[in-house]
mmCIF file of C-alpha atoms in Angstrom:
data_model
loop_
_atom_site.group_PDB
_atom_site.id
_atom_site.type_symbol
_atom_site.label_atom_id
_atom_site.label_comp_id
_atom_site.label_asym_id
_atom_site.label_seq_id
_atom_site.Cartn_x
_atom_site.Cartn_y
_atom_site.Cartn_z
ATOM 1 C CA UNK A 119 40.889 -26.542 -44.178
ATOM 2 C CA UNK A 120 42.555 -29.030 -46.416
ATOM 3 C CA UNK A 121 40.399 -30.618 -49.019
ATOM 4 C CA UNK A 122 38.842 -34.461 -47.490
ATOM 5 C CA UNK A 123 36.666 -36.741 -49.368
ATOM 6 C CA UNK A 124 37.235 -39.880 -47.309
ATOM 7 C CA UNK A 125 33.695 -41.299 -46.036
ATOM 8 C CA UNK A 126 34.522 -41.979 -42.515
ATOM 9 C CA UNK A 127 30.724 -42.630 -40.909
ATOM 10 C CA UNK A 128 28.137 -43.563 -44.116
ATOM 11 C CA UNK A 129 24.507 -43.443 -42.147
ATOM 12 C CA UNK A 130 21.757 -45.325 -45.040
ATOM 13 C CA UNK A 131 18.077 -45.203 -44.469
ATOM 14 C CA UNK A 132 17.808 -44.869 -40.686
ATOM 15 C CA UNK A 133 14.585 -45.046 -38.682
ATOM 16 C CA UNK A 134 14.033 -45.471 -35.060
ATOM 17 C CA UNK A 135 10.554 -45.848 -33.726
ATOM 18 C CA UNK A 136 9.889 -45.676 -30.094
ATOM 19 C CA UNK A 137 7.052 -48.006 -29.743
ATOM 20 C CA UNK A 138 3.447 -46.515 -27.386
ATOM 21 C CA UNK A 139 1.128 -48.213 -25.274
ATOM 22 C CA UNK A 140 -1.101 -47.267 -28.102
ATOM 23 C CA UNK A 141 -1.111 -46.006 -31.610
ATOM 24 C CA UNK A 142 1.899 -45.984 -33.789
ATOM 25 C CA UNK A 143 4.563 -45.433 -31.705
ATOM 26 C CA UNK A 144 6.438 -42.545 -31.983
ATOM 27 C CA UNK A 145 8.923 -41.841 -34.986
ATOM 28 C CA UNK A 146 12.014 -39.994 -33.388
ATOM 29 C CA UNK A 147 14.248 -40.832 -37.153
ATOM 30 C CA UNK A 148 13.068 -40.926 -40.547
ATOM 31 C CA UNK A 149 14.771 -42.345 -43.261
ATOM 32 C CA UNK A 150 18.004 -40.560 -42.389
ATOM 33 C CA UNK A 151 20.804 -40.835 -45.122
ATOM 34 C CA UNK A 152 24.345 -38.937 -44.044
ATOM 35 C CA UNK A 153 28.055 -39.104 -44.498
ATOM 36 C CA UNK A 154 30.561 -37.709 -42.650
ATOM 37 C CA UNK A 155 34.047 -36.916 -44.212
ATOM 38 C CA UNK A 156 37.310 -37.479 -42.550
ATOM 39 C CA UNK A 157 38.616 -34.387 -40.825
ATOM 40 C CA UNK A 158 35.792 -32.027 -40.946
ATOM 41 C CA UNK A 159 33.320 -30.233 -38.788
ATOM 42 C CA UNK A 160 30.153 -30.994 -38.872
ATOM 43 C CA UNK A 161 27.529 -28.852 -37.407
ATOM 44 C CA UNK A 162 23.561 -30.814 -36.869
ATOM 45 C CA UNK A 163 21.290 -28.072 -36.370
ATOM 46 C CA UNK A 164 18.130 -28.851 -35.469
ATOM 47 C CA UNK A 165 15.107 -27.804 -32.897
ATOM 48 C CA UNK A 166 14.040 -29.556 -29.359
ATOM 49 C CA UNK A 167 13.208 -32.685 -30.143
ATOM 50 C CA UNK A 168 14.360 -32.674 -34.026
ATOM 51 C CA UNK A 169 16.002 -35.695 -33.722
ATOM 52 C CA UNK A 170 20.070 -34.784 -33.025
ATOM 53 C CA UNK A 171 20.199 -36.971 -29.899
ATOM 54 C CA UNK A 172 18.616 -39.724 -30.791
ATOM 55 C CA UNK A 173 20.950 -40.269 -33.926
ATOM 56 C CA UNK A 174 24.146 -39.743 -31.747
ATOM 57 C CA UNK A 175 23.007 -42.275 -29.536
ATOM 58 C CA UNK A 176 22.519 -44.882 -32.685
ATOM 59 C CA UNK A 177 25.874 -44.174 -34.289
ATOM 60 C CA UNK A 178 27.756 -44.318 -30.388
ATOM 61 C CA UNK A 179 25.436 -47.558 -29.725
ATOM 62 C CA UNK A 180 22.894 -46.165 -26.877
ATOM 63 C CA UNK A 181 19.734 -46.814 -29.453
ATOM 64 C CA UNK A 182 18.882 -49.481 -31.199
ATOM 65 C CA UNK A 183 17.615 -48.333 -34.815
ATOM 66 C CA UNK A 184 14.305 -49.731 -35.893
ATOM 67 C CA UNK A 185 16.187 -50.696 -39.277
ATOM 68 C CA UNK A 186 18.552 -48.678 -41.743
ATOM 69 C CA UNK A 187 22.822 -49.263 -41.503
ATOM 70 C CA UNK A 188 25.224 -47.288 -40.274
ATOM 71 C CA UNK A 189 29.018 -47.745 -41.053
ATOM 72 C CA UNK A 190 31.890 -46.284 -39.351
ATOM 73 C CA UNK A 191 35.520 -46.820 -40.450
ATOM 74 C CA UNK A 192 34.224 -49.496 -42.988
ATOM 75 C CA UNK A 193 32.879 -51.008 -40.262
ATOM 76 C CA UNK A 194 28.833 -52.320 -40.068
ATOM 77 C CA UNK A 195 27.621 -51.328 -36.833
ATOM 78 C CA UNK A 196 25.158 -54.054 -36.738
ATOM 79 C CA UNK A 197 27.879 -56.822 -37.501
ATOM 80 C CA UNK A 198 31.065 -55.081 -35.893
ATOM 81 C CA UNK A 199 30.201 -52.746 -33.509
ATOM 82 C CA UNK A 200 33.445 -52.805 -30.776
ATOM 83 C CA UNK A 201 35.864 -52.320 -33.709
ATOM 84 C CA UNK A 202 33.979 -49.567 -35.023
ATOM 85 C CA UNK A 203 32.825 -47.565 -31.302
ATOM 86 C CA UNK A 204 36.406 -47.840 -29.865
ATOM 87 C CA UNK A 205 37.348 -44.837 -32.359
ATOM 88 C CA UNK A 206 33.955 -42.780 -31.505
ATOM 89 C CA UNK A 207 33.762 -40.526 -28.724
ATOM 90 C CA UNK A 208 31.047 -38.861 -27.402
ATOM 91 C CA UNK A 209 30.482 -35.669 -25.222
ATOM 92 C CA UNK A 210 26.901 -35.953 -23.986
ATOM 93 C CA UNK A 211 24.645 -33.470 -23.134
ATOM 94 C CA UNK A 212 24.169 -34.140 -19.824
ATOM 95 C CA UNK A 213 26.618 -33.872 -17.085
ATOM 96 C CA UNK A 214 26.625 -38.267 -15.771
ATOM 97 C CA UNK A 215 30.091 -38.432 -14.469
ATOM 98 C CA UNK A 216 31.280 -39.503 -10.349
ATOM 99 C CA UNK A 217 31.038 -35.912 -8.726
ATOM 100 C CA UNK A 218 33.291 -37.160 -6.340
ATOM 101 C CA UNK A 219 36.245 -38.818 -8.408
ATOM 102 C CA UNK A 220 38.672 -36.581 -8.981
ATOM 103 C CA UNK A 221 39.629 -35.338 -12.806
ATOM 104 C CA UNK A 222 42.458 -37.258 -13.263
ATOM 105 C CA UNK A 223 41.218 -40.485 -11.944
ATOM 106 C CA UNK A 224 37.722 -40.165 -14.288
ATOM 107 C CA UNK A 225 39.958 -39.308 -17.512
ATOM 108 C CA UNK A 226 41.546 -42.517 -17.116
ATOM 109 C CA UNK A 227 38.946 -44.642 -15.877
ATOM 110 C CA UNK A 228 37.521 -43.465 -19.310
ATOM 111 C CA UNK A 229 40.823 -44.813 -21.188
ATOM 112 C CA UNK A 230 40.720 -47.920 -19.852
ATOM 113 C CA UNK A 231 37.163 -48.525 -20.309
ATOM 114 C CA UNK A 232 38.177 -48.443 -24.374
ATOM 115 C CA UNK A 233 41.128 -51.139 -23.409
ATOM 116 C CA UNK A 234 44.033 -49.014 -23.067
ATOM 117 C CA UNK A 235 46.816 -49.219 -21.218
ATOM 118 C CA UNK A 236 47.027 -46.442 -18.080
ATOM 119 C CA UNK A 237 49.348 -43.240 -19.690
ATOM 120 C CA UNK A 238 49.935 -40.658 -17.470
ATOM 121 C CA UNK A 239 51.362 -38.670 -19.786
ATOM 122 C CA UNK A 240 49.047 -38.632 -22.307
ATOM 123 C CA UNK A 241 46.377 -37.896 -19.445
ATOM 124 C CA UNK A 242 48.053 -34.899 -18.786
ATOM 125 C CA UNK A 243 48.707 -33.716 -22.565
ATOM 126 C CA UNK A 244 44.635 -34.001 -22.605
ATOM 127 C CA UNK A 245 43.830 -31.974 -19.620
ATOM 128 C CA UNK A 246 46.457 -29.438 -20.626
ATOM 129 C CA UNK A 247 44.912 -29.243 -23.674
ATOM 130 C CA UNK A 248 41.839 -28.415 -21.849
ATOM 131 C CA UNK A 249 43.166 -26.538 -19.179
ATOM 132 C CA UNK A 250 41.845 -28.894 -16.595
ATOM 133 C CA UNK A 251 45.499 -29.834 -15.608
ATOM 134 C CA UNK A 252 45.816 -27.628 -12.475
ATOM 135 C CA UNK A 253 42.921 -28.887 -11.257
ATOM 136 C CA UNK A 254 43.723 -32.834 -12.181
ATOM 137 C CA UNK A 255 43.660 -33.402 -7.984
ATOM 138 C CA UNK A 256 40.272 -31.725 -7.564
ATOM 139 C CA UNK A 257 36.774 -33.463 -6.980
ATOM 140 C CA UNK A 258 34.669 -33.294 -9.906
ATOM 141 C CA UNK A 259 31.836 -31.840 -7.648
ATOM 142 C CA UNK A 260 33.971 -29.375 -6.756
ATOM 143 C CA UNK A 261 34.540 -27.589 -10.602
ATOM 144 C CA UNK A 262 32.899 -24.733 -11.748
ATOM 145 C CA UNK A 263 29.674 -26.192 -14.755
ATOM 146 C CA UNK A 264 32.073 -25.228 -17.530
ATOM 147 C CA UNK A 265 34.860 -27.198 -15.696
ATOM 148 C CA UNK A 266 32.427 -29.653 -15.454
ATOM 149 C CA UNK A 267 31.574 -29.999 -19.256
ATOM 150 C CA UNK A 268 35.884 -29.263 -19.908
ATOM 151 C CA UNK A 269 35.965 -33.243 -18.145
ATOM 152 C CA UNK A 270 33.672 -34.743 -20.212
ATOM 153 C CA UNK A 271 35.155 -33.506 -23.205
ATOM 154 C CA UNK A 272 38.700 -34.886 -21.747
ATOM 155 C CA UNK A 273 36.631 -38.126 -20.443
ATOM 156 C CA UNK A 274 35.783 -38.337 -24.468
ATOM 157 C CA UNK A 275 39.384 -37.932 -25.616
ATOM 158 C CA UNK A 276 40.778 -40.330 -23.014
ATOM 159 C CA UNK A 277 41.127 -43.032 -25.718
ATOM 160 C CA UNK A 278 42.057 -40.774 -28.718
ATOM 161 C CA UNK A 279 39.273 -41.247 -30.748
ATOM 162 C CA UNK A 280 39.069 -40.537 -34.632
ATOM 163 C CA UNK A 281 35.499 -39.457 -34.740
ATOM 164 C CA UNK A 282 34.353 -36.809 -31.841
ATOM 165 C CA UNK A 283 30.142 -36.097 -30.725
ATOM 166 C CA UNK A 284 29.602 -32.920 -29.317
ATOM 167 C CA UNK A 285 26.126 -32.840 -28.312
ATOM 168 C CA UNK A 286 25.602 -29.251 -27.133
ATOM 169 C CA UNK A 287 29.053 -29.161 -25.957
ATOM 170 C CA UNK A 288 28.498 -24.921 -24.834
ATOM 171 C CA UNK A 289 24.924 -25.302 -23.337
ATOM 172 C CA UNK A 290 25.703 -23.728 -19.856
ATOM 173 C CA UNK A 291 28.215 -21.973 -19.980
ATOM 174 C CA UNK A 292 29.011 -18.594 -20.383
ATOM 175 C CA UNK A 293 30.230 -16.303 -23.345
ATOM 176 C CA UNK A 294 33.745 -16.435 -22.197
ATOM 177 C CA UNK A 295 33.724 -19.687 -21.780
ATOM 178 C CA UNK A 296 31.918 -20.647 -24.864
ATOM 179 C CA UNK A 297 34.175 -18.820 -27.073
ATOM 180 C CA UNK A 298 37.562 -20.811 -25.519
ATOM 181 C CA UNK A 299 35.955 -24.229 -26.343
ATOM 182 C CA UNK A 300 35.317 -23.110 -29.588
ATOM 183 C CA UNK A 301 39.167 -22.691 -29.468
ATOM 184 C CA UNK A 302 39.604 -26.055 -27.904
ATOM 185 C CA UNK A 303 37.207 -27.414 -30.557
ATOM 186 C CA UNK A 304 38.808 -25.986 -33.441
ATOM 187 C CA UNK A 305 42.417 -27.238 -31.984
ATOM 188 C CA UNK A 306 40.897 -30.567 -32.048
ATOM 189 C CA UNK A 307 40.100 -30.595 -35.721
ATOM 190 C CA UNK A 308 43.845 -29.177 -36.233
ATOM 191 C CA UNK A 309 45.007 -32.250 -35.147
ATOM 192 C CA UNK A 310 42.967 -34.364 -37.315
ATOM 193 C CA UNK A 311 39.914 -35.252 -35.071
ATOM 194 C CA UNK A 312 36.615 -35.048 -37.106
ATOM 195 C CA UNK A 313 33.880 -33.740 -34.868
ATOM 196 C CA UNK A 314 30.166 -33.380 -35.248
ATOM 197 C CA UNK A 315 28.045 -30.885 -33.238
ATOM 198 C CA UNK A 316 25.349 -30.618 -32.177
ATOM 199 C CA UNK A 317 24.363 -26.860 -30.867
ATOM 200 C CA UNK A 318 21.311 -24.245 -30.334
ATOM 201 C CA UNK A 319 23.758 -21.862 -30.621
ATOM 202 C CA UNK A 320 23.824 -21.369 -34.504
ATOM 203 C CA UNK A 321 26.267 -18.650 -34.068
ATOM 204 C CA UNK A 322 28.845 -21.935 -33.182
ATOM 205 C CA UNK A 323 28.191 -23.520 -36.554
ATOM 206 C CA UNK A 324 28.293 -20.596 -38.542
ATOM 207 C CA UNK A 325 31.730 -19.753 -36.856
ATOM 208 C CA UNK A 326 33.261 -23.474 -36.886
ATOM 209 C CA UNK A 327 31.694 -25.625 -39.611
ATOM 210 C CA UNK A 328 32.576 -26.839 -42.727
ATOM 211 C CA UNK A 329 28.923 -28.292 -43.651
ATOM 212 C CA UNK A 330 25.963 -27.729 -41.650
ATOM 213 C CA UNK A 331 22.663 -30.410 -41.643
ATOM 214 C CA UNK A 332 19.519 -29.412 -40.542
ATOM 215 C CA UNK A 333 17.153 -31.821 -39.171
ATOM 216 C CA UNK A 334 13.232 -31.605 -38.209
ATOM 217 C CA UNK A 335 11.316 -34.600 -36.924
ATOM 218 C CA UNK A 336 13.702 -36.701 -37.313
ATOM 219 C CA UNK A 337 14.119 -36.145 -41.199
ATOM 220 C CA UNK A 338 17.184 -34.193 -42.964
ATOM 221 C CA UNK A 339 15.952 -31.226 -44.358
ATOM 222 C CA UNK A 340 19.240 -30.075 -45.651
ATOM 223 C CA UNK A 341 23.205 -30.987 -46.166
ATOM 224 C CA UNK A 342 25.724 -28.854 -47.728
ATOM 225 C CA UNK A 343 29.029 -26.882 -47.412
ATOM 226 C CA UNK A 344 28.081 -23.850 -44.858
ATOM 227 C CA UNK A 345 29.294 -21.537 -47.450
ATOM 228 C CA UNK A 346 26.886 -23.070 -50.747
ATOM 229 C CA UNK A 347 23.981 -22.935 -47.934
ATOM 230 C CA UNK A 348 24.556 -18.884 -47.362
ATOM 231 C CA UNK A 349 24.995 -18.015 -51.437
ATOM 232 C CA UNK A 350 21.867 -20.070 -52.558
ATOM 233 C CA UNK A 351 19.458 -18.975 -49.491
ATOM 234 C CA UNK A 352 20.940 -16.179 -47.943
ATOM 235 C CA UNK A 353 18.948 -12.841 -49.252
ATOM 236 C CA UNK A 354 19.663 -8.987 -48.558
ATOM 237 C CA UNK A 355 16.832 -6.929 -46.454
ATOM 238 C CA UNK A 356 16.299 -3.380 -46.664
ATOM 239 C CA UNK A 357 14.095 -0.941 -45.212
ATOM 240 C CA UNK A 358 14.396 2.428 -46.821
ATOM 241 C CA UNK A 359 12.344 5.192 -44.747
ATOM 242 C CA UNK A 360 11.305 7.674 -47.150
ATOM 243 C CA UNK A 361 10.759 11.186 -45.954
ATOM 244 C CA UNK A 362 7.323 11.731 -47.617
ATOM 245 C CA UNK A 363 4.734 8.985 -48.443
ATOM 246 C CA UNK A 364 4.726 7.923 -51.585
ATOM 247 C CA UNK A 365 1.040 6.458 -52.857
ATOM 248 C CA UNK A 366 2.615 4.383 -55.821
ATOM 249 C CA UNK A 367 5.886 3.451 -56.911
ATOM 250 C CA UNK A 368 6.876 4.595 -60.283
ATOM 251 C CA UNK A 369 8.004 1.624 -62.621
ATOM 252 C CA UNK A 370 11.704 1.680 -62.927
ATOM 253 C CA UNK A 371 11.679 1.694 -58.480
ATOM 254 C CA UNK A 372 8.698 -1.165 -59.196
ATOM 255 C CA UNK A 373 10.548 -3.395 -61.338
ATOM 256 C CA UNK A 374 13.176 -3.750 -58.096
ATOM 257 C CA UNK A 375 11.759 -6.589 -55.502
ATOM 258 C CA UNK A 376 10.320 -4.329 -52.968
ATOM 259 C CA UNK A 377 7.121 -3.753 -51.482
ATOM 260 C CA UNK A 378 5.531 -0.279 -50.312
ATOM 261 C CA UNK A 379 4.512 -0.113 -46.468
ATOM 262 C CA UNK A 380 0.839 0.884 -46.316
ATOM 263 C CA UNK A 381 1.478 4.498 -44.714
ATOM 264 C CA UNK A 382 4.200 4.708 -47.726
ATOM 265 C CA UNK A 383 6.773 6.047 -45.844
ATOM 266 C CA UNK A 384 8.884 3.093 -46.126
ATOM 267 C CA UNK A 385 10.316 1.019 -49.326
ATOM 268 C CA UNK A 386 10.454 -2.702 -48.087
ATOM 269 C CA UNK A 387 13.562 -4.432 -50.103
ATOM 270 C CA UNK A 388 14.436 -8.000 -49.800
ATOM 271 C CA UNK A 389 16.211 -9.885 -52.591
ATOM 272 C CA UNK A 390 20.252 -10.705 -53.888
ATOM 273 C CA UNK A 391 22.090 -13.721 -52.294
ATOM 274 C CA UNK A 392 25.228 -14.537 -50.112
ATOM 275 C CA UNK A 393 27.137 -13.477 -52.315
ATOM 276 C CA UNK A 394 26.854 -9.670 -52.024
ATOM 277 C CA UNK A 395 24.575 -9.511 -54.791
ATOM 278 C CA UNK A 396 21.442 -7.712 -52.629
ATOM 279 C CA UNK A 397 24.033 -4.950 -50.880
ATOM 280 C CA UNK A 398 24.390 -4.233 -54.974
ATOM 281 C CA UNK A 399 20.987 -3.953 -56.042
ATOM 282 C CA UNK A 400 20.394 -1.705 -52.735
ATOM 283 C CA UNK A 401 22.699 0.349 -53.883
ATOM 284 C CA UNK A 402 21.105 0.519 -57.476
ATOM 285 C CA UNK A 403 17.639 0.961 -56.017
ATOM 286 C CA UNK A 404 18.822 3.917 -53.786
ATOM 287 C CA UNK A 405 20.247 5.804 -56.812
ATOM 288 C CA UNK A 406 17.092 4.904 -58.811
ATOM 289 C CA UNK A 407 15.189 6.633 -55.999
ATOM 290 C CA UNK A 408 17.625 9.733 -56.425
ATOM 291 C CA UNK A 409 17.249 9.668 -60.140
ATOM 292 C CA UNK A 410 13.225 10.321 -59.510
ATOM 293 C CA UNK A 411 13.592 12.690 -56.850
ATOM 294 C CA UNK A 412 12.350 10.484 -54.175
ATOM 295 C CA UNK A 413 14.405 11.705 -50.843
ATOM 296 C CA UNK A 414 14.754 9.083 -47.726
ATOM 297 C CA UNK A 415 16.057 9.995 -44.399
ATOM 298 C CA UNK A 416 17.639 6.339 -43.670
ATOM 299 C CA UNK A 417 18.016 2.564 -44.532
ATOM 300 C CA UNK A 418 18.405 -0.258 -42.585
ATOM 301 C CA UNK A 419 20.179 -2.725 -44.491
ATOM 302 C CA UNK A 420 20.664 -6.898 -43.217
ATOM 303 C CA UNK A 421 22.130 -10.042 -44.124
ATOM 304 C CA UNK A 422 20.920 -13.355 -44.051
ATOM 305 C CA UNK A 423 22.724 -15.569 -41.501
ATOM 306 C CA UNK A 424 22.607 -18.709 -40.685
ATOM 307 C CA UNK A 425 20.282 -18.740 -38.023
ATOM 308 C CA UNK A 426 17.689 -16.859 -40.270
ATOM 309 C CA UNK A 427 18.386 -19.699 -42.941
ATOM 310 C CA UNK A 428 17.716 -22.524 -40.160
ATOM 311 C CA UNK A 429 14.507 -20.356 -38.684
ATOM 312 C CA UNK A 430 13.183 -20.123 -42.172
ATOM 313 C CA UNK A 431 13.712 -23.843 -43.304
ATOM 314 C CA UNK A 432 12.048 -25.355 -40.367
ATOM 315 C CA UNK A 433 8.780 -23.009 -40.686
ATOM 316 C CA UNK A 434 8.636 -23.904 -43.910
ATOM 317 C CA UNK A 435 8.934 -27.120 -43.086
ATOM 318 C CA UNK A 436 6.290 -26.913 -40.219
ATOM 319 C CA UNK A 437 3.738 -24.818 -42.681
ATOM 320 C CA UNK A 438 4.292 -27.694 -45.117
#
């Protein structure tokens, strides 16, 4: 991806409070500071109720923040919000469309909603794009689910937004499926859209991101480039089954950061980084084993991904 720096959406101390019958009130965002750079992907990981709705809906204007600011295109939110929303487009999570409008017609209802002129052309370029055009004549009702979601990502691009929401954009559907709107997705950044996700599937942001944010109760636990995240908290695992038990480790094998199961048939190894550091220092531990005559009839050997990042952060974060 080319290199962007340009702050397109700047997000400043946001908090929304949903207010009780009694008590507090409930605190759905805390303090949330973001910004989103022109022409990237952005995945927001986060778990049920973290929080990942609830800011879409304040940046695309279906919550009111309790206070904080949020700018889009230089634009206060607060102070200019129809400038700013007619370049945002959102594809919710929920299927809320007419189930008995056909495609075409709901694509351009959607354009004109944004106050642009009917294009029929440009209707069609976006359900091409999609692969929805064969079925432009067709009843919404009458589309497959991941048809269904295909139109409300085309209902979203109707007015050729700058700045996309996915918000769980795959939840439904089915491998296939998932793994062509990824295409569609990445196609979409290609031609300059920025996009931010939303997804339980961490296997889409690890594939598609640039940067990755992970939010728990409704606080930011974590923004960076996808890549910095994996080097500074990815580790290596190893499990080395030895074929006797061993009751202590000698010092050299000691010094390496493993642990000795208590049967001691099997050398526990978990250390290194993203960056291939740990596959090394297996490699140096199973040759130190060698050189002391220690035998081992196999090793398992795994890499941190990004969902074992997120699960780790937000139990942390929980035990905290």
């Amino acid at each position: 991806m080319a290199e962007v720096s340009e702050i397109i959406l700047k997000i400043e101390g946001l908090n929304k409070v949903y207010s009780a019958a009694k008590g507090p009130g409930v605190k759905a965002l805390d303090g949330v500071d973001l910004d989103i750079r022109k022409g990237e992907i952005f995945a927001l990981l986060g778990p049920n109720g973290a929080g990942k709705t609830t800011l879409i809906g304040a940046v695309c204007g279906l919550v009111r923040p309790t206070d904080g600011t949020i700018t889009a295109f230089g634009h206060d939110l607060a102070r200019s919000w129809r400038s700013a929303r007619a370049r945002i487009g959102l594809v919710p999570q929920e299927l809320s469309t007419d189930m008995f409008e056909t495609v075409e017609r709901a694509v351009s209802y959607s354009r004109g909603l944004f106050g642009h002129p009917p294009d029929k052309a440009r209707i069609g370029e976006i359900l091409k794009s999609l692969s929805l055009y064969e079925k432009r004549s067709s009843q919404i009702r009458e589309l497959s689910g991941g048809m269904k979601r295909r139109v409300l990502i085309a209902k979203a691009l109707a007015h050729e937004p700058e700045l996309l929401f996915l918000d769980e954009p795959t939840a439904g559907v089915d491998v296939e499926l998932r793994k062509e709107m990824w295409e569609q997705i990445g196609a979409l950044r290609d031609r300059g859209t920025t996009i931010i996700l939303t997804t339980h599937y961490i296997e889409e942001a690890e594939l598609m991101a640039d940067r990755v944010g992970i939010i728990r109760g409704g606080r930011i636990l974590m923004v960076d480039d996808k890549e910095a995240i994996m080097q500074r908290l990815g580790t290596t695992e190893a499990v080395i089954q030895l074929t006797s038990p061993l009751k202590a480790l000698p010092e050299t094998i000691a010094a390496f950061p493993v642990a000795l199961s208590e049967d001691g048939m099997e050398l526990c190894y978990r250390g290194g980084d993203g960056s291939g550091s740990g596959s090394e220092e297996v490699a140096a531990l199973t040759k130190a084993l060698i050189a002391f005559g220690i035998d081992y009839r196999g090793i398992d050997v795994h890499d941190s991904s990004l969902e074992d990042i997120f699960v780790d952060l937000v139990n942390e974060e929980e035990a905290a």
